[in-house]
């Protein structure tokens, strides 16, 4: 029997290789393939050393290699293909996935007629390809959806029609192809996307039509995932919440989690124009303690940019209504932006983030703009003035956009410094009470505060680790890495927390509005309210005493403080209050849903954890609640040097 090796080089460890599972499951419906081929799978993360991957693939001595090709692994795939071709010149190689579709001139060689590209959905084409290889004569011309060289000429066969009945593809979960040795399960309940966003290949690849897997099959797959104790579930649909059944399926996920103890966490890409359905779904997951945050994929608020990228967003009035609803239900949410998109200027980018803050956005993440093959922007890049650069190191083949017609490279860099400053200040709630007061009472705009803080950070010395992180990330395009923003939060809220606290203090003290007595009082609230990513980060020790608030004592992960009546309205507006005491004496409880920091874990682990936590920042913000009776907490000795200072908590 011939050996087929299905290769997936993923971003995350121990993730179900769904694409490979579908290919194998469908191919095995053919009796000829079952008798002629045996299947193996090779899965590892794309960050695995190149030499190790090549050694493993060449050493597998497969007759057919099938690679799933994406922007994050294409550099590694090309190196592996070259090595396989040298070591095993008679091996057959098929490349599929969004990075190589319709890109035969780029990835195929006239001198290599044994490597082909699949130009669409893979299941039918891959199966017909394997059947064609069983004949002594070449029958690849009869397989739809392929590109390959023959006698020095490039051949591209007609497109393969999309699979309209997805249940023709057997489930790799339910047919025994997958075992339980995974930590992350990818679940697909439908295929397709009705939108044509310029930066995305999803809609263009599927020609609008959304096809569904049978609901009972989906429910059975979820039950399999739960029974096999797979902890993380990623729903791979383009628009979760778009179909009415998605709410019921979400409830089924929580029921299975309750019965079997898994999954523990659910991730999904939210439907763009069904915010109320998505809010209901997020509430279902939140109620079941599947720590969830509602994603809101706006990408930009600039109308001219939205026109250029063929995208429509929910109205700001609806967005504000949803944010208020989420806040009342204590459900976290995060907004996704892309910088820079065509039509977006530096000013509109800054202004858009300010507008989101005005409309109660909890967390905002500005992702880099990846120039993906086959997207509308890719095809119109010259017209749109797209300037890009490589990113991701040798494993990836990513190109990130660093300039457009409307935003120069200098604008892009300033926008990145602006976002990092915003990420550190707003997403961690480090100046929430002060900034809300300034915007509402003094006419200052949010973007002015973030711009000033970005400029302040850029003025720090060369040996400043926070500034160094920002500079390195922008210079080397490290922001492309999925863990980069999370590691920045790890840096400012854990690793260099004391330094960041000092930066924020010196920043506010250098502003004109620091002369306002109320600003100084509200800043003390912000100091108390700044969250901790980890349950064992040492509690802050501030070098300056409190003047407006009365610090009374501390617990293992809490502070006790008395807030004067004149600041109660601003406090209630900005923090999470459970109970309001008549005497204004609060316990600020920081023990929430944090995990401890584990030094033995990799920095990537810390970055992934912190990124996930900042997307759900409401789950780690402290609760302000009525303090226990005065004899329970330890009062500060008014005559000692401890007056007005936080006692250091030993961990």
Short mmCIF file of N, CA and C in Angstrom, two decimals, residues 340-442:
data_model
loop_
_atom_site.label_atom_id
_atom_site.label_comp_id
_atom_site.label_asym_id
_atom_site.label_seq_id
_atom_site.Cartn_x
_atom_site.Cartn_y
_atom_site.Cartn_z
N UNK A 340 -3.01 49.41 9.14
CA UNK A 340 -3.89 50.40 8.50
C UNK A 340 -4.68 49.75 7.36
N UNK A 341 -5.94 50.16 7.20
CA UNK A 341 -6.75 49.74 6.06
C UNK A 341 -6.79 50.86 5.03
N UNK A 342 -7.00 50.54 3.76
CA UNK A 342 -7.17 51.60 2.76
C UNK A 342 -8.30 52.55 3.17
N UNK A 343 -8.07 53.83 2.99
CA UNK A 343 -9.06 54.83 3.35
C UNK A 343 -8.93 55.35 4.76
N UNK A 344 -8.16 54.66 5.60
CA UNK A 344 -7.97 55.07 7.00
C UNK A 344 -6.75 55.99 7.08
N UNK A 345 -6.91 57.13 7.74
CA UNK A 345 -5.78 58.01 8.01
C UNK A 345 -5.36 57.84 9.46
N UNK A 346 -4.20 58.40 9.79
CA UNK A 346 -3.75 58.35 11.18
C UNK A 346 -4.76 59.04 12.09
N UNK A 347 -5.26 60.18 11.67
CA UNK A 347 -6.23 60.91 12.49
C UNK A 347 -7.52 60.12 12.65
N UNK A 348 -8.02 59.51 11.56
CA UNK A 348 -9.27 58.76 11.68
C UNK A 348 -9.09 57.51 12.53
N UNK A 349 -7.91 56.90 12.49
CA UNK A 349 -7.62 55.74 13.34
C UNK A 349 -7.66 56.14 14.81
N UNK A 350 -6.97 57.24 15.15
CA UNK A 350 -6.98 57.71 16.53
C UNK A 350 -8.38 58.11 16.95
N UNK A 351 -9.06 58.82 16.08
CA UNK A 351 -10.41 59.30 16.40
C UNK A 351 -11.37 58.13 16.59
N UNK A 352 -11.21 57.08 15.75
CA UNK A 352 -12.09 55.92 15.87
C UNK A 352 -11.94 55.23 17.22
N UNK A 353 -10.71 55.10 17.69
CA UNK A 353 -10.50 54.50 19.01
C UNK A 353 -11.10 55.38 20.09
N UNK A 354 -10.96 56.70 19.95
CA UNK A 354 -11.59 57.60 20.91
C UNK A 354 -13.10 57.46 20.92
N UNK A 355 -13.69 57.32 19.74
CA UNK A 355 -15.14 57.14 19.64
C UNK A 355 -15.57 55.85 20.31
N UNK A 356 -14.80 54.79 20.14
CA UNK A 356 -15.13 53.53 20.80
C UNK A 356 -15.10 53.68 22.32
N UNK A 357 -14.14 54.43 22.83
CA UNK A 357 -14.08 54.67 24.27
C UNK A 357 -15.31 55.44 24.74
N UNK A 358 -15.72 56.43 23.96
CA UNK A 358 -16.91 57.20 24.31
C UNK A 358 -18.14 56.31 24.34
N UNK A 359 -18.13 55.24 23.54
CA UNK A 359 -19.28 54.33 23.46
C UNK A 359 -19.07 53.07 24.29
N UNK A 360 -18.23 53.19 25.31
CA UNK A 360 -18.08 52.15 26.34
C UNK A 360 -17.41 50.87 25.86
N UNK A 361 -16.56 50.95 24.84
CA UNK A 361 -15.80 49.77 24.46
C UNK A 361 -14.92 49.33 25.63
N UNK A 362 -14.97 48.05 25.95
CA UNK A 362 -14.23 47.55 27.10
C UNK A 362 -12.76 47.32 26.75
N UNK A 363 -12.51 46.54 25.72
CA UNK A 363 -11.15 46.29 25.24
C UNK A 363 -11.15 46.48 23.73
N UNK A 364 -10.11 47.11 23.22
CA UNK A 364 -9.98 47.33 21.78
C UNK A 364 -8.61 46.81 21.35
N UNK A 365 -8.59 45.95 20.35
CA UNK A 365 -7.34 45.40 19.83
C UNK A 365 -7.21 45.81 18.36
N UNK A 366 -6.12 46.46 18.01
CA UNK A 366 -5.85 46.85 16.63
C UNK A 366 -4.84 45.87 16.05
N UNK A 367 -5.32 44.92 15.28
CA UNK A 367 -4.45 43.91 14.69
C UNK A 367 -3.74 44.46 13.46
N UNK A 368 -2.57 43.91 13.13
CA UNK A 368 -1.90 44.34 11.91
C UNK A 368 -2.70 43.90 10.69
N UNK A 369 -2.54 44.62 9.62
CA UNK A 369 -3.21 44.29 8.36
C UNK A 369 -2.32 43.33 7.58
N UNK A 370 -2.73 42.08 7.52
CA UNK A 370 -2.01 41.08 6.73
C UNK A 370 -2.49 41.15 5.28
N UNK A 371 -1.55 41.28 4.37
CA UNK A 371 -1.89 41.28 2.95
C UNK A 371 -1.96 39.83 2.50
N UNK A 372 -3.16 39.28 2.46
CA UNK A 372 -3.37 37.88 2.16
C UNK A 372 -3.54 37.66 0.66
N UNK A 373 -2.98 36.58 0.18
CA UNK A 373 -3.15 36.22 -1.23
C UNK A 373 -4.63 36.10 -1.58
N UNK A 374 -4.97 36.52 -2.80
CA UNK A 374 -6.29 36.30 -3.40
C UNK A 374 -7.40 37.20 -2.86
N UNK A 375 -7.10 38.09 -1.93
CA UNK A 375 -8.13 38.99 -1.41
C UNK A 375 -8.32 40.17 -2.36
N UNK A 376 -9.48 40.87 -2.28
CA UNK A 376 -9.67 42.06 -3.13
C UNK A 376 -8.58 43.10 -2.96
N UNK A 377 -8.12 43.33 -1.72
CA UNK A 377 -7.05 44.31 -1.52
C UNK A 377 -5.76 43.83 -2.19
N UNK A 378 -5.47 42.54 -2.11
CA UNK A 378 -4.29 41.97 -2.77
C UNK A 378 -4.33 42.26 -4.27
N UNK A 379 -5.49 42.07 -4.88
CA UNK A 379 -5.61 42.28 -6.32
C UNK A 379 -5.57 43.75 -6.69
N UNK A 380 -5.87 44.65 -5.75
CA UNK A 380 -5.90 46.08 -6.02
C UNK A 380 -4.84 46.84 -5.23
N UNK A 381 -3.78 46.14 -4.84
CA UNK A 381 -2.79 46.73 -3.94
C UNK A 381 -2.10 47.95 -4.56
N UNK A 382 -1.79 47.89 -5.85
CA UNK A 382 -1.12 49.05 -6.48
C UNK A 382 -2.05 50.25 -6.51
N UNK A 383 -3.29 50.05 -6.86
CA UNK A 383 -4.27 51.13 -6.92
C UNK A 383 -4.47 51.76 -5.55
N UNK A 384 -4.41 50.95 -4.51
CA UNK A 384 -4.64 51.44 -3.15
C UNK A 384 -3.37 51.93 -2.48
N UNK A 385 -2.26 51.89 -3.19
CA UNK A 385 -1.00 52.38 -2.63
C UNK A 385 -0.46 51.53 -1.50
N UNK A 386 -0.72 50.23 -1.55
CA UNK A 386 -0.31 49.34 -0.47
C UNK A 386 1.21 49.18 -0.44
N UNK A 387 1.79 49.41 0.73
CA UNK A 387 3.20 49.15 0.99
C UNK A 387 3.26 48.08 2.08
N UNK A 388 4.02 47.03 1.87
CA UNK A 388 4.06 45.93 2.84
C UNK A 388 5.49 45.51 3.10
N UNK A 389 5.67 44.74 4.16
CA UNK A 389 6.98 44.20 4.51
C UNK A 389 6.79 42.79 5.06
N UNK A 390 7.84 41.96 4.98
CA UNK A 390 7.71 40.60 5.50
C UNK A 390 7.64 40.59 7.02
N UNK A 391 7.02 39.55 7.55
CA UNK A 391 6.91 39.38 9.00
C UNK A 391 6.80 37.91 9.31
N UNK A 392 7.07 37.57 10.56
CA UNK A 392 6.84 36.20 11.01
C UNK A 392 8.03 35.28 10.95
N UNK A 393 9.19 35.78 10.51
CA UNK A 393 10.36 34.92 10.48
C UNK A 393 10.32 33.91 9.35
N UNK A 394 11.21 32.93 9.42
CA UNK A 394 11.36 31.97 8.33
C UNK A 394 10.20 31.01 8.18
N UNK A 395 9.44 30.77 9.23
CA UNK A 395 8.35 29.81 9.13
C UNK A 395 7.17 30.36 8.34
N UNK A 396 6.93 31.65 8.46
CA UNK A 396 5.77 32.28 7.84
C UNK A 396 6.13 32.84 6.47
N UNK A 397 5.09 33.24 5.76
CA UNK A 397 5.26 33.97 4.51
C UNK A 397 4.35 35.19 4.58
N UNK A 398 4.29 35.78 5.74
CA UNK A 398 3.37 36.89 5.97
C UNK A 398 3.94 38.19 5.44
N UNK A 399 3.06 39.05 4.97
CA UNK A 399 3.41 40.43 4.65
C UNK A 399 2.41 41.33 5.36
N UNK A 400 2.94 42.25 6.14
CA UNK A 400 2.08 43.17 6.87
C UNK A 400 2.10 44.52 6.16
N UNK A 401 0.95 45.15 6.11
CA UNK A 401 0.82 46.45 5.45
C UNK A 401 1.37 47.53 6.36
N UNK A 402 2.26 48.36 5.83
CA UNK A 402 2.84 49.46 6.62
C UNK A 402 2.61 50.81 5.96
N UNK A 403 1.79 50.83 4.91
CA UNK A 403 1.49 52.09 4.26
C UNK A 403 0.39 51.93 3.24
N UNK A 404 -0.40 52.97 3.06
CA UNK A 404 -1.46 53.00 2.05
C UNK A 404 -1.45 54.38 1.41
N UNK A 405 -2.40 54.62 0.51
CA UNK A 405 -2.52 55.93 -0.09
C UNK A 405 -2.77 57.01 0.96
N UNK A 406 -3.51 56.65 2.00
CA UNK A 406 -3.92 57.63 2.99
C UNK A 406 -3.01 57.67 4.21
N UNK A 407 -2.20 56.66 4.42
CA UNK A 407 -1.33 56.60 5.60
C UNK A 407 0.09 56.25 5.17
N UNK A 408 1.02 57.18 5.42
CA UNK A 408 2.42 56.93 5.08
C UNK A 408 3.03 55.94 6.06
N UNK A 409 4.24 55.49 5.76
CA UNK A 409 4.92 54.60 6.69
C UNK A 409 5.16 55.29 8.03
N UNK A 410 5.45 56.59 7.99
CA UNK A 410 5.64 57.34 9.24
C UNK A 410 4.32 57.40 10.03
N UNK A 411 3.21 57.57 9.32
CA UNK A 411 1.89 57.55 9.98
C UNK A 411 1.65 56.18 10.62
N UNK A 412 2.00 55.13 9.88
CA UNK A 412 1.81 53.79 10.41
C UNK A 412 2.57 53.60 11.71
N UNK A 413 3.83 54.02 11.73
CA UNK A 413 4.65 53.85 12.93
C UNK A 413 4.07 54.64 14.10
N UNK A 414 3.65 55.88 13.84
CA UNK A 414 3.04 56.67 14.92
C UNK A 414 1.75 56.01 15.41
N UNK A 415 1.00 55.45 14.47
CA UNK A 415 -0.23 54.75 14.86
C UNK A 415 0.05 53.54 15.73
N UNK A 416 1.16 52.85 15.48
CA UNK A 416 1.51 51.70 16.29
C UNK A 416 1.92 52.12 17.70
N UNK A 417 2.72 53.19 17.81
CA UNK A 417 3.06 53.70 19.15
C UNK A 417 1.78 54.12 19.88
N UNK A 418 0.89 54.75 19.15
CA UNK A 418 -0.39 55.17 19.74
C UNK A 418 -1.15 53.96 20.27
N UNK A 419 -1.20 52.88 19.47
CA UNK A 419 -1.95 51.72 19.94
C UNK A 419 -1.31 51.09 21.16
N UNK A 420 0.02 50.93 21.15
CA UNK A 420 0.65 50.33 22.33
C UNK A 420 0.38 51.16 23.58
N UNK A 421 0.44 52.50 23.46
CA UNK A 421 0.14 53.36 24.60
C UNK A 421 -1.31 53.19 25.04
N UNK A 422 -2.22 53.13 24.07
CA UNK A 422 -3.64 52.90 24.37
C UNK A 422 -3.84 51.54 25.02
N UNK A 423 -3.17 50.53 24.47
CA UNK A 423 -3.29 49.16 24.98
C UNK A 423 -2.89 49.11 26.46
N UNK A 424 -1.81 49.80 26.79
CA UNK A 424 -1.31 49.79 28.16
C UNK A 424 -2.20 50.61 29.09
N UNK A 425 -2.77 51.70 28.58
CA UNK A 425 -3.48 52.63 29.45
C UNK A 425 -4.97 52.31 29.55
N UNK A 426 -5.62 52.11 28.39
CA UNK A 426 -7.08 51.89 28.41
C UNK A 426 -7.44 50.44 28.68
N UNK A 427 -6.81 49.50 27.96
CA UNK A 427 -7.21 48.10 28.08
C UNK A 427 -6.92 47.53 29.46
N UNK A 428 -6.00 48.15 30.20
CA UNK A 428 -5.74 47.73 31.58
C UNK A 428 -6.47 48.60 32.60
N UNK A 429 -7.27 49.54 32.13
CA UNK A 429 -8.04 50.45 33.00
C UNK A 429 -7.13 51.31 33.90
N UNK A 430 -5.93 51.60 33.42
CA UNK A 430 -4.96 52.29 34.27
C UNK A 430 -5.27 53.77 34.48
N UNK A 431 -6.14 54.34 33.67
CA UNK A 431 -6.50 55.75 33.85
C UNK A 431 -7.98 55.96 33.54
N UNK A 432 -8.77 54.94 33.80
CA UNK A 432 -10.17 54.96 33.39
C UNK A 432 -10.97 56.07 34.06
N UNK A 433 -10.89 56.18 35.37
CA UNK A 433 -11.70 57.16 36.10
C UNK A 433 -11.30 58.58 35.73
N UNK A 434 -10.01 58.83 35.65
CA UNK A 434 -9.52 60.16 35.29
C UNK A 434 -9.93 60.52 33.88
N UNK A 435 -9.72 59.62 32.92
CA UNK A 435 -10.00 59.95 31.52
C UNK A 435 -11.50 60.19 31.30
N UNK A 436 -12.35 59.41 31.94
CA UNK A 436 -13.79 59.62 31.79
C UNK A 436 -14.19 60.99 32.32
N UNK A 437 -13.62 61.39 33.42
CA UNK A 437 -13.91 62.71 34.00
C UNK A 437 -13.43 63.82 33.07
N UNK A 438 -12.21 63.68 32.54
CA UNK A 438 -11.66 64.72 31.67
C UNK A 438 -12.47 64.88 30.40
N UNK A 439 -12.87 63.76 29.80
CA UNK A 439 -13.64 63.82 28.56
C UNK A 439 -15.00 64.46 28.79
N UNK A 440 -15.62 64.14 29.90
CA UNK A 440 -16.99 64.62 30.15
C UNK A 440 -17.03 66.04 30.71
N UNK A 441 -16.03 66.42 31.48
CA UNK A 441 -16.09 67.70 32.17
C UNK A 441 -15.16 68.76 31.59
N UNK A 442 -14.08 68.34 30.93
CA UNK A 442 -13.08 69.31 30.49
C UNK A 442 -12.96 69.42 28.97
#
